[in-house]
XYZ file of C-alpha atoms in Angstrom:
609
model
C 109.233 -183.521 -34.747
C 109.213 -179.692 -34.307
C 108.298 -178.269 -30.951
C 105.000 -176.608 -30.253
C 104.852 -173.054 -31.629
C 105.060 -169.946 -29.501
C 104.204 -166.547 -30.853
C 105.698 -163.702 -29.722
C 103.896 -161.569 -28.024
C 102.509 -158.506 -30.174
C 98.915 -157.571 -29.605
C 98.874 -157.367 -25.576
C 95.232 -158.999 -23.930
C 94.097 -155.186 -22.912
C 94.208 -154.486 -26.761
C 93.141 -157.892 -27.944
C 90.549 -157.511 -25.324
C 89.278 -154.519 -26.578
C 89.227 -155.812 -30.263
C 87.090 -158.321 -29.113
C 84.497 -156.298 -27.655
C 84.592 -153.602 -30.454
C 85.153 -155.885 -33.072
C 81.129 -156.009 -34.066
C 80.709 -151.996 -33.953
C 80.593 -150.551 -37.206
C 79.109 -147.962 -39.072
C 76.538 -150.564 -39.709
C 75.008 -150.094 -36.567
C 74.787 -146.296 -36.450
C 73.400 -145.969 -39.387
C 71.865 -149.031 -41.027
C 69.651 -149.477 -37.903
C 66.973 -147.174 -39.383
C 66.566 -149.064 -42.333
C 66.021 -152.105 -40.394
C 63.586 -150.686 -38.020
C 61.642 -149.181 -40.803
C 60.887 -152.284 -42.863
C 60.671 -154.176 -39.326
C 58.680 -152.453 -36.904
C 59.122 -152.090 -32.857
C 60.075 -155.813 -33.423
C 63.476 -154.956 -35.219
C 64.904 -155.799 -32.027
C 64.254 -159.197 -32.329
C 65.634 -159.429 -35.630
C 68.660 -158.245 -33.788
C 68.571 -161.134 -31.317
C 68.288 -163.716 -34.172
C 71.170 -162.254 -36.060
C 73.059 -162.546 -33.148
C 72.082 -166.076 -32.007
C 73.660 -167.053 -35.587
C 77.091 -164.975 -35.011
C 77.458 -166.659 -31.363
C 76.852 -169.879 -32.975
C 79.264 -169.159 -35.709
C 82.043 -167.763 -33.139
C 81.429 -170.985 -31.103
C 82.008 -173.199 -33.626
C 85.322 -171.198 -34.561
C 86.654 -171.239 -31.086
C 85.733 -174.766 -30.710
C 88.153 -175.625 -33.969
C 91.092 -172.530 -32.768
C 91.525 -173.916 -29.248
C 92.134 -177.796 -31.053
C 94.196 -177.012 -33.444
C 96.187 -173.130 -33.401
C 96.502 -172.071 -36.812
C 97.775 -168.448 -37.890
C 95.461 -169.185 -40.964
C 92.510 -169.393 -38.487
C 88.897 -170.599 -40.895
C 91.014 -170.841 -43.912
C 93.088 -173.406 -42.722
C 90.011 -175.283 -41.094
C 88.194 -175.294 -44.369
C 91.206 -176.713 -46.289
C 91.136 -179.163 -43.148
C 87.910 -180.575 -43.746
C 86.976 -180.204 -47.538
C 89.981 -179.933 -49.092
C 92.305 -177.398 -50.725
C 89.689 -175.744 -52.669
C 87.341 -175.019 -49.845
C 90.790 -172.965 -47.837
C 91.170 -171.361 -51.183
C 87.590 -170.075 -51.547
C 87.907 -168.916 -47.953
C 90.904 -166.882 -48.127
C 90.471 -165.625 -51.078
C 87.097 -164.716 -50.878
C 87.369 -163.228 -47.343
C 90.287 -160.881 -48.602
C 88.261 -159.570 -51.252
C 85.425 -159.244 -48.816
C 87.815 -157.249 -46.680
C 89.454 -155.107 -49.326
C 86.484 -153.613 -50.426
C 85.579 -152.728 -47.200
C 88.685 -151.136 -46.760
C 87.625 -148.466 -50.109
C 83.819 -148.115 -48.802
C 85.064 -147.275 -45.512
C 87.471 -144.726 -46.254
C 84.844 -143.115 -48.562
C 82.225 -143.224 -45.422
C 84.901 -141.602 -43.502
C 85.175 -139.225 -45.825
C 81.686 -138.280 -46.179
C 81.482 -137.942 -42.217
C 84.255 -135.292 -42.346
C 82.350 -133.366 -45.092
C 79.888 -132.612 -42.454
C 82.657 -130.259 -41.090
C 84.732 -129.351 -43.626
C 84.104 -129.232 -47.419
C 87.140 -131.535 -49.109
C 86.460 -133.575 -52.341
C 85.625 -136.989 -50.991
C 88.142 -138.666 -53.108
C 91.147 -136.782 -51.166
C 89.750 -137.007 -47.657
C 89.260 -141.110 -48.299
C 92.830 -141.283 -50.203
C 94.574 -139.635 -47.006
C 92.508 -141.954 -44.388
C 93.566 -144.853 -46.531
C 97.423 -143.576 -46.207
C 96.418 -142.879 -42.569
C 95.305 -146.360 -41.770
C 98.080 -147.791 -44.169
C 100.998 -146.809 -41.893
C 99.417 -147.498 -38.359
C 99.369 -151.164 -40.049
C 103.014 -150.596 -41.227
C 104.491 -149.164 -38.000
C 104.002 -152.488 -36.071
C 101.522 -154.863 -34.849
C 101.172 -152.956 -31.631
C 100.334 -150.036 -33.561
C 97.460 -151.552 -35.012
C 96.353 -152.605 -31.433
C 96.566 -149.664 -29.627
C 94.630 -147.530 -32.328
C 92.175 -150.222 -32.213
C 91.873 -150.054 -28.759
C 90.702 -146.423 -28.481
C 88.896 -146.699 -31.456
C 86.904 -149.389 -30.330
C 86.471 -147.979 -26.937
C 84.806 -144.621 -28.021
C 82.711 -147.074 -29.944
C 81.812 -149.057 -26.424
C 81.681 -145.687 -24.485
C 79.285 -143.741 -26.551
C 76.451 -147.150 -27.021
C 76.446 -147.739 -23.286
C 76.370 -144.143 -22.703
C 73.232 -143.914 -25.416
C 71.635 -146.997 -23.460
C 72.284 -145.694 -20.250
C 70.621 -142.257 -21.036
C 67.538 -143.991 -22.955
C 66.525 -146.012 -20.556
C 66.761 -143.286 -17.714
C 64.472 -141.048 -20.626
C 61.957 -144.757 -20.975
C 61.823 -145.662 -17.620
C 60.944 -141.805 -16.612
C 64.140 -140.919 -14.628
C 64.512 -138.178 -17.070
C 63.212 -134.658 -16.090
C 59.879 -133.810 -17.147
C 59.288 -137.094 -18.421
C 56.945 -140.358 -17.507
C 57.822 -144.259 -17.938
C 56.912 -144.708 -21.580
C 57.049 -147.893 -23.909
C 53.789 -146.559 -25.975
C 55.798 -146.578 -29.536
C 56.058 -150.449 -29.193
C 52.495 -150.765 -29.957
C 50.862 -147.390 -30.632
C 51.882 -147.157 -34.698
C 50.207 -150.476 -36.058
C 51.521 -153.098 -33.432
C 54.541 -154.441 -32.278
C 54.628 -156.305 -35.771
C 52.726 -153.760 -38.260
C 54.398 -155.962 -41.367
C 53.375 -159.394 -39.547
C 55.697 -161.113 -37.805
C 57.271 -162.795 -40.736
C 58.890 -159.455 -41.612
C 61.434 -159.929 -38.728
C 63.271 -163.004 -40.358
C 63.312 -160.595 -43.629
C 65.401 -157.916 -41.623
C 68.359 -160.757 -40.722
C 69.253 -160.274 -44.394
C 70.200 -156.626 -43.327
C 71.322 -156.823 -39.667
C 73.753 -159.527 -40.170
C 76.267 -157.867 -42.251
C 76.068 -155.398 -39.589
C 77.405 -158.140 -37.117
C 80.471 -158.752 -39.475
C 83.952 -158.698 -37.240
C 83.833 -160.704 -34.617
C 85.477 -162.994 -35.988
C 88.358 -161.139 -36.998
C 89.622 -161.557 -32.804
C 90.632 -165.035 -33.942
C 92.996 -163.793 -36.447
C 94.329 -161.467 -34.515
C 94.852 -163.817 -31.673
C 97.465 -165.851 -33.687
C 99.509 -162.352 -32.450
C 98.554 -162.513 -28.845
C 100.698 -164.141 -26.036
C 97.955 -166.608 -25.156
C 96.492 -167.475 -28.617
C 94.318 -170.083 -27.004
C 92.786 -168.003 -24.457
C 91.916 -165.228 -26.305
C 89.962 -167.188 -28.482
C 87.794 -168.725 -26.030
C 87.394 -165.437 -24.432
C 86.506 -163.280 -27.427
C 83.830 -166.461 -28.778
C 82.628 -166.359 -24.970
C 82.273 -162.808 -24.833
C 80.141 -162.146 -27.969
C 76.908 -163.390 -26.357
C 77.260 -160.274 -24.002
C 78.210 -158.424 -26.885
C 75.573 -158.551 -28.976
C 72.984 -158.485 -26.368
C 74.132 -154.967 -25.169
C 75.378 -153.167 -27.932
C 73.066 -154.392 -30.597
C 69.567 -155.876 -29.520
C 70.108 -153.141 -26.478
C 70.513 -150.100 -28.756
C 68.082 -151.272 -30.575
C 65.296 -151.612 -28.170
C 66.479 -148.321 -27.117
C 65.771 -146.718 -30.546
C 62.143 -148.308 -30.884
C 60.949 -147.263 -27.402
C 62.120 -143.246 -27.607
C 61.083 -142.947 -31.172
C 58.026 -144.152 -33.509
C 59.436 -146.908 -35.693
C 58.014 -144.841 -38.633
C 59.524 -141.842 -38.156
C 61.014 -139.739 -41.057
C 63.993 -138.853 -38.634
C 64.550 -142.399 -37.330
C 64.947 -143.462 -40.901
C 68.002 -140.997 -41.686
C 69.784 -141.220 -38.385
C 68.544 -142.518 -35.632
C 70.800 -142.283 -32.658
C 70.917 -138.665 -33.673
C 66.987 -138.639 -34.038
C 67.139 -140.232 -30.344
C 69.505 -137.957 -28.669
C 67.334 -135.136 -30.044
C 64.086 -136.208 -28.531
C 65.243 -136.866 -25.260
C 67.269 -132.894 -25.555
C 70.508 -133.710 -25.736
C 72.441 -130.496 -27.111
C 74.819 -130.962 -30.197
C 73.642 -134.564 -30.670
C 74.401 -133.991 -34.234
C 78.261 -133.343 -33.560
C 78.455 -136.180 -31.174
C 76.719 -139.500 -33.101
C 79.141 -138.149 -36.333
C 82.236 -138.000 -34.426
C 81.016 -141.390 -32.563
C 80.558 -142.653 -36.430
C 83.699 -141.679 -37.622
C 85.215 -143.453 -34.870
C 83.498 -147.058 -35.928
C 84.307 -146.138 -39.609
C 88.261 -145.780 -38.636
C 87.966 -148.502 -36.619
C 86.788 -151.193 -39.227
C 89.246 -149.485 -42.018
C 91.917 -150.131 -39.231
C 90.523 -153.908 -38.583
C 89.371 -154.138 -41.966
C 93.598 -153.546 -43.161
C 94.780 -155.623 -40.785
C 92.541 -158.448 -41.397
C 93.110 -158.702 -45.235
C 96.872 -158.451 -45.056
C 97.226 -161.407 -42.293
C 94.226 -163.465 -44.589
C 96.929 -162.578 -48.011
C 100.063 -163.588 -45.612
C 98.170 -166.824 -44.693
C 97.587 -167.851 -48.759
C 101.044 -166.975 -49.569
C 102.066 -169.230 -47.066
C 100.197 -172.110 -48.107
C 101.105 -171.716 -51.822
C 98.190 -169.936 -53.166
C 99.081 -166.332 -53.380
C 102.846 -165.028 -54.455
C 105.175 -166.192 -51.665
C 106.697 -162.174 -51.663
C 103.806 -161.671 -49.975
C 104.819 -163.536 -46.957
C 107.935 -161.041 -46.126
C 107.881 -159.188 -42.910
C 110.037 -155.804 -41.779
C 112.091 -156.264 -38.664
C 109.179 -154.938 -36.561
C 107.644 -158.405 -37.997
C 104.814 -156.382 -40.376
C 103.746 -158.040 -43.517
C 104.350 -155.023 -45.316
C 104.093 -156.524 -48.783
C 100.507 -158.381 -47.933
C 99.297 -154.754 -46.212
C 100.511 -152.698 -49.257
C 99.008 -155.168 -51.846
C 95.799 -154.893 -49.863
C 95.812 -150.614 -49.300
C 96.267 -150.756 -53.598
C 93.046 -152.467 -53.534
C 91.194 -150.674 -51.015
C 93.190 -147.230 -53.423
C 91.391 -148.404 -56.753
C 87.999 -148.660 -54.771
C 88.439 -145.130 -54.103
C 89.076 -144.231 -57.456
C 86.472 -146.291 -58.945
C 84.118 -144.768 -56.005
C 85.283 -140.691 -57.218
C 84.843 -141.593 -61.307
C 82.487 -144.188 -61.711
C 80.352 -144.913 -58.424
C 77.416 -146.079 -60.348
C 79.286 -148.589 -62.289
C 82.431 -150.190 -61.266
C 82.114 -149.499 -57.328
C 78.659 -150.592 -57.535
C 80.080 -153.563 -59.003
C 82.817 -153.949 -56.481
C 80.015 -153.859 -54.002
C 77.327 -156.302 -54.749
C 80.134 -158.581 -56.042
C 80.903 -158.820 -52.237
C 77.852 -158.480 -50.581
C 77.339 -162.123 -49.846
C 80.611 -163.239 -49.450
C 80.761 -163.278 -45.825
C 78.354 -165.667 -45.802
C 79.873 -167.964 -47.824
C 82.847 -167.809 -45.489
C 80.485 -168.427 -42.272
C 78.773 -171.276 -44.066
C 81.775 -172.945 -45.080
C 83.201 -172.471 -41.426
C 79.918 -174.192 -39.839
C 80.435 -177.302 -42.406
C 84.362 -177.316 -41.727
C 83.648 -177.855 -37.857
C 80.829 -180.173 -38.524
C 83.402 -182.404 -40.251
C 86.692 -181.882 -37.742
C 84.178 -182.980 -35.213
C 83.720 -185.889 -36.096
C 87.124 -186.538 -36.613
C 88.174 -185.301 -33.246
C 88.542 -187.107 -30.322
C 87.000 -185.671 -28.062
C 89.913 -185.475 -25.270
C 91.432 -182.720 -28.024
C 88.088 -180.535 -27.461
C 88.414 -178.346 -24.224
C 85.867 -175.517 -25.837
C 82.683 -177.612 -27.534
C 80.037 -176.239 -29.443
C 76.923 -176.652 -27.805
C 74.098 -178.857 -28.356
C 76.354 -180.659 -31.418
C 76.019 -181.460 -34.070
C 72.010 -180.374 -34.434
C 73.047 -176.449 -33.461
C 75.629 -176.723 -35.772
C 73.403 -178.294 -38.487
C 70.645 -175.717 -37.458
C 72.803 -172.590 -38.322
C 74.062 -174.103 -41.087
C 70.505 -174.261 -42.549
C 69.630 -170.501 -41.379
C 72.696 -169.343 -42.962
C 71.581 -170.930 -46.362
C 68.065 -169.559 -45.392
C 68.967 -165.961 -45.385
C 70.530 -166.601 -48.820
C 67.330 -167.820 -50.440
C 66.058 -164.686 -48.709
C 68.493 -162.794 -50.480
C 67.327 -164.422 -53.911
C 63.725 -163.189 -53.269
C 64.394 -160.303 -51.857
C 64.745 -157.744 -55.427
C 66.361 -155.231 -54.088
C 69.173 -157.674 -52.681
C 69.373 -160.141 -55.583
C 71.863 -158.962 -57.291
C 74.317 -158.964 -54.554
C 73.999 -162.802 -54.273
C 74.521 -163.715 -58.112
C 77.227 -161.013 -58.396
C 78.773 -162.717 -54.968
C 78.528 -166.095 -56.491
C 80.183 -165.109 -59.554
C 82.935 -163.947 -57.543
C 82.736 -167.756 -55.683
C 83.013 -169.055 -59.178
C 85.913 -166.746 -60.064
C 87.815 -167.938 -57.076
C 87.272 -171.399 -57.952
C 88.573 -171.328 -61.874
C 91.885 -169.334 -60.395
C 92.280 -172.225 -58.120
C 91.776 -175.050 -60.898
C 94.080 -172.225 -62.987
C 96.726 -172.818 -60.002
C 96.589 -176.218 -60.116
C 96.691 -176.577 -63.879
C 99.669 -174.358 -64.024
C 101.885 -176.191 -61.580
C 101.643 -179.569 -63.271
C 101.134 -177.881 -67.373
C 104.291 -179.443 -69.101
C 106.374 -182.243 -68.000
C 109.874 -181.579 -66.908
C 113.066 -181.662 -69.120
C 114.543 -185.149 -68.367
C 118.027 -186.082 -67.245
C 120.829 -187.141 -69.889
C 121.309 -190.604 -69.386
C 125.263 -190.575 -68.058
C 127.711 -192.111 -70.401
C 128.929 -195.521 -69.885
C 132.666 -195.142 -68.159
C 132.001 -191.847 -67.187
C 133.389 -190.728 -63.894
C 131.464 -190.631 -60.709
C 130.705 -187.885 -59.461
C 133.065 -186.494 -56.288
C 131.398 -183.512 -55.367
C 127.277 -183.736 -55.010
C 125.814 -180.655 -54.811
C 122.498 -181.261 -52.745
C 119.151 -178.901 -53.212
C 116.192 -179.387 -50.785
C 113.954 -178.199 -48.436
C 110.498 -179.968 -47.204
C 112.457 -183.399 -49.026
C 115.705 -182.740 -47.180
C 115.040 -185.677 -44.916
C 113.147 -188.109 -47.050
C 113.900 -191.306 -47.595
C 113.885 -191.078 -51.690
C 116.397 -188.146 -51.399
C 118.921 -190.543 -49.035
C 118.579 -193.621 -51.120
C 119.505 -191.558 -53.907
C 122.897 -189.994 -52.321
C 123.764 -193.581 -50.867
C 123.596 -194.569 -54.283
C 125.999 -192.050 -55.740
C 128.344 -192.317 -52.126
C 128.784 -196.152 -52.767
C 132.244 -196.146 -53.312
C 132.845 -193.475 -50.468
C 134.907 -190.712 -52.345
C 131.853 -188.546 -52.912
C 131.962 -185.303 -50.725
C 128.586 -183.795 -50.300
C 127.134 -180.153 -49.237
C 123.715 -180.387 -48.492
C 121.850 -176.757 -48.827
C 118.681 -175.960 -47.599
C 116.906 -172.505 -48.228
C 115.518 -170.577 -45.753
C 112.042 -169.776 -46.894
C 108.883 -169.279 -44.286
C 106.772 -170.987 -47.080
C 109.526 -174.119 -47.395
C 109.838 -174.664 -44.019
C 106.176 -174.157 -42.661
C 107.130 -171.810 -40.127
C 104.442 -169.289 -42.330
C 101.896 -172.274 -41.277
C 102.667 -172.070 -37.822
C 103.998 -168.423 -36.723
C 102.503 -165.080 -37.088
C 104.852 -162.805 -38.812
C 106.416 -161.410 -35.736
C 108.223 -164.007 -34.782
C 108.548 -165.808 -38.569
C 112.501 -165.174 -39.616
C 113.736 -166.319 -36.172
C 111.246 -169.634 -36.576
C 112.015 -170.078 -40.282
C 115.570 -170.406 -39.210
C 115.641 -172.742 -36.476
C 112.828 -175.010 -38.379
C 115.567 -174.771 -41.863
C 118.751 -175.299 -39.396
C 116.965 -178.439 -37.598
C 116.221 -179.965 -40.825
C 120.118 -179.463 -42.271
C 121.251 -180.797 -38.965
C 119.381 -183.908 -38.992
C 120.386 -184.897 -42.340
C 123.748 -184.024 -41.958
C 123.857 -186.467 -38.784
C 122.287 -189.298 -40.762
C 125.100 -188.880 -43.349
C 127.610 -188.849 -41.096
C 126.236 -191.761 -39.252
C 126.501 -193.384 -43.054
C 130.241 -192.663 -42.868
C 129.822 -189.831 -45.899
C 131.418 -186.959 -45.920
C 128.946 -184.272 -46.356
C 128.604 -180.405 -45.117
C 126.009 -178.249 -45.470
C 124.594 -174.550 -44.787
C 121.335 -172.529 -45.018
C 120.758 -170.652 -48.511
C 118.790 -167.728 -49.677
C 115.154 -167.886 -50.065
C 114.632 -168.430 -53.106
C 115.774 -171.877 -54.244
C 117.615 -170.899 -57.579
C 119.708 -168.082 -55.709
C 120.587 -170.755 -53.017
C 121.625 -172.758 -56.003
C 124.056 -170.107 -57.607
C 125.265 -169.062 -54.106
C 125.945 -172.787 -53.723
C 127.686 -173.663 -57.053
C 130.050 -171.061 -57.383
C 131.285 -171.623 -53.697
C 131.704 -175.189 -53.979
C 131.826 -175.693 -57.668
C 130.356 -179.666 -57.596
C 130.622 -181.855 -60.626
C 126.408 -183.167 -60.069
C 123.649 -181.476 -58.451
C 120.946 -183.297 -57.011
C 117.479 -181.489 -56.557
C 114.679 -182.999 -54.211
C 111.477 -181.409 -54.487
C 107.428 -183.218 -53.576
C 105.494 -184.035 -56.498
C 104.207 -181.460 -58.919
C 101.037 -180.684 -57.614
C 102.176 -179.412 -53.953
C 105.610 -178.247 -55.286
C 106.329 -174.431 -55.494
C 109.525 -175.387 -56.908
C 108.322 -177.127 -59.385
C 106.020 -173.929 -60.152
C 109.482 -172.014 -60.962
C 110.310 -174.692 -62.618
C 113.692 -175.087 -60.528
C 114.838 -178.476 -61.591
C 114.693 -177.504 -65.604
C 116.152 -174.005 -64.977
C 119.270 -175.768 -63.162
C 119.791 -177.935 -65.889
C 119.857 -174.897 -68.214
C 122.000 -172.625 -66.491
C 124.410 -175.698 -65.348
C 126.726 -177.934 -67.670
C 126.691 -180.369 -65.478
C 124.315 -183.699 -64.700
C 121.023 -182.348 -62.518
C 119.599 -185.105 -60.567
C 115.629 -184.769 -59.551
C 114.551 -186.638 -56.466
C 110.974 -186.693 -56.038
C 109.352 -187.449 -52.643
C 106.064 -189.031 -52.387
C 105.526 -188.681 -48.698
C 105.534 -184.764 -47.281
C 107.392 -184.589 -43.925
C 105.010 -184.805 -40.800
C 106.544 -181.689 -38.838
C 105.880 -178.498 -38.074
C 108.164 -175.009 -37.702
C 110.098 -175.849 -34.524
């Protein structure tokens, strides 16, 4: 058995910190808070509160699951946990998208922001955030942390300043003004649509919420993944209390919730009443911040989510190759072309294709929360409860209870015209994902492999045995097989096993700062173990650690020790990327001599030591 993973340390708990707290802060907040308090009322601040109650309990539930069982795949991995390989699928593959095309309408927010001062062609100002944003990921991990932490603290800074100063202006602390909470009632009520119309605005404010989650990725980087889990699902209630059902009180006590101005931007509207100077200049920069901020997050978060896939066999395993600063480059440049094309689609055909882009994603994230409240509702049960040292509360009827809002705000979104199409665009996506995993599947097993010439009778044993494996290196089918051919002792064996992150787990269990350094010891532990158990046979058998990729390994191997059979051991078909590559046939191709395949039924039970 491997030894309990330890991550380097790469995102430090003042940045990680400071992710947490910012992590819910976007542009959504700034800006889409008019909208809400128009079709709300004074009340829209309770539609806050109720969107929050459901990201607290959806945090919870994640932290409950992180702090049990680590995983650098964080909700993916829990999914696949619970329901199966097609519900970790769905998740990753729908959250990336989710992410990606946040990444393009971000940059093009940005961009729109710095129009305000100078007078660029969107397209070019949201290309050179993208390249911007792109390298900060690239640099380093620490990078990423550090401009997340100022971005997220101008963020903090500017809503408890706007709190601070609206409450002096409410409570009459302000010069030349009285205590004043008229506009909650004076302009039709505290509920002029009835109070029905508050559960209608949750539809709205909780995409605004979006993020939080994204601290438990970002903790699989962090020196004390454990902790900063709990902390960050701990520290949302505060969170959301403050910066959003705060601000939002804020906003319907200074200003008439039917105001034209509150409607196009309200923190500006508010710092204007209560005489602020410049107000304008301020809430943009302030905005510009939070859209940086979650094009920053947004980056990060899809490349780990596409590192995370590749390293459970259901994206290209490229993508799980990291620069010596330990960056997923490859997953953060397949995710920036993305977020590039939504630019492009954004500057030629906004109306069309980026509108597409859009609604196609507009549910998604609820999917993903859904599917994260069933996969804990499941691993709790099958949990004991000595493993749980951060429990969801009042289980399992909170968890079933947000479960059931969470499918209520999509039948909201169904009746809701203006929103509709957003959910059966999003679910077409859902069904997308689900065909390319049943595609996946069907392509691994889709022809039967080339089988092995039977041997002629009096022909010579083999001497040299060439051995191939990685995940089977220590299996019991691959040993029975070269005791078999080592029965009469002459055989001489050389046992390679390539390195790969995917092979070896050690992308299951690492982040990518620390992956090459695991990937080796976990390959090198494996190799030494079944070296020892030949040796203990009385075989004579060496070995060494290969290339990556199996069918290099292979040539390396052959034309170094030039065997007369090679034997192959791969799992079966269905959870073999080998087999994918088709390895085994290949080998027999390029090789004119026999190619033994060892299947083995049982997967190892280890992880990346």
């Amino acid at each position: 058995m491997g030894e309990t993973p330890v991550l380097n340390k790469a995102l430090s708990q003042r940045q990680l910190t400071m992710i947490a707290i910012g992590g819910v802060i976007g542009a959504g907040l700034f800006v889409g808070s008019g909208v809400v308090i128009g079709a709300t009322g004074p009340g829209s601040f309770i539609t806050y509160a109720l969107s929050g109650v459901l990201i607290i309990m959806v945090m919870r539930m994640l932290a409950e699951m992180a702090v049990a069982n680590p995983s650098t795949g964080s909700f993916a991995d829990y999914a696949r946990n619970a329901l199966g390989n097609w519900a970790g699928f769905s998740v990753g593959w729908l959250y990336w998208y989710f992410w990606v095309i946040v990444v393009g309408f971000e940059a093009i927010a940005g961009a729109k922001i710095i129009q305000y001062w100078v007078h660029v062609p969107i397209w070019l100002t949201a290309l050179l955030l993208l390249v911007a944003m792109t390298a900060t990921n690239l640099f380093s991990v620490s990078s990423f942390g550090e401009f997340e932490y100022w971005f997220a603290g101008i963020k903090v800074v500017a809503i408890l300043a706007f709190i601070g100063l609206g409450m002096c202006f409410i409570l009459g602390l302000w010069p030349h003004k009285e205590m004043d909470f008229s506009n909650l009632t004076a302009h039709g009520g505290f509920f002029p649509f009835g109070p029905m119309a508050v559960t209608v605005g949750v539809v709205t404010v909780i995409f605004s919420m979006v993020g939080a989650e994204i601290a438990t990725i970002a903790a699989a980087e962090s020196a004390d993944p454990e902790r900063a889990v709990a902390r960050a699902a701990n520290s949302v209630i505060l969170r959301i209390a403050v910066f959003f059902v705060g601000s939002a009180f804020v906003l319907v006590t200074i200003l008439p919730w039917n105001s034209e101005n509150l409607a196009a931007s309200p923190f500006v509207s508010a710092f204007t009443e209560m005489g602020i100077p410049y107000a304008d200049h301020i809430m943009n920069a302030v905005v510009l911040t939070a859209v940086l901020s979650c094009l920053n997050s947004g980056m990060y978060t899809a490349s780990r989510m596409l590192f995370v896939l590749a390293a459970r066999r259901e994206a290209p395993p490229q993508l799980v190759s990291v620069t010596r600063r330990g960056v997923p480059a490859a997953a953060i440049l397949t995710s920036s072309v993305v977020g590039f094309l939504c630019v492009i689609a954004a500057a030629f055909a906004e109306k069309t294709i980026f509108a597409f882009l859009l609604n196609s994603s507009g549910a998604i994230i609820l999917f993903v929360y859904l599917l994260i409240c069933i996969s804990q509702i499941v691993l709790r049960y099958r949990t004991s409860p000595g493993q749980l040292k951060v429990k969801m509360w009042l289980f399992p009827v909170a968890s079933i209870l947000t479960a059931a809002a969470i499918a209520a705000i999509l039948v909201q979104m169904y009746l809701q015209e203006d929103v509709r199409s957003q959910l059966v665009l999003s679910l077409a996506s859902w069904a997308v994902v689900i065909l390319l995993f049943l595609a996946n599947r069907w392509f691994v097993g889709r022809r039967p492999e080339t089988p092995e010439p039977e041997r002629a009778a009096g022909a010579p044993r083999p001497h040299r045995v060439l051995v191939l494996a990685n995940e089977t290196v220590e299996s019991d089918e691959l040993l029975d097989e070269l005791r078999r051919i080592g029965a009469d002792r002459d055989a001489v064996y050389q046992v390679v096993v390539p390195a790969s992150p995917i092979d070896t787990g050690a992308a299951a269990t690492h982040g990518p700062l620390d992956i090459a350094e695991a990937t080796t010891r976990a390959a090198q532990r494996r190799l030494d173990h079944t070296l020892d158990t030949l040796h203990s046979e009385h075989l004579q058998a060496d070995g060494e650690l290969g290339d990556y990729r199996p069918l290099r390994a292979l040539a390396n191997a052959v034309e170094g020790f030039r065997p007369d059979q090679i034997v192959i051991a791969t799992l079966p078909p269905e959870d073999s990327v080998w087999h994918r590559f088709d390895v085994v046939d290949r080998a027999r191709a390029d090789y004119q001599i026999p190619v033994t395949h060892v299947v083995a039924r049982v997967r190892t039970q280890e992880h990346a030591s």
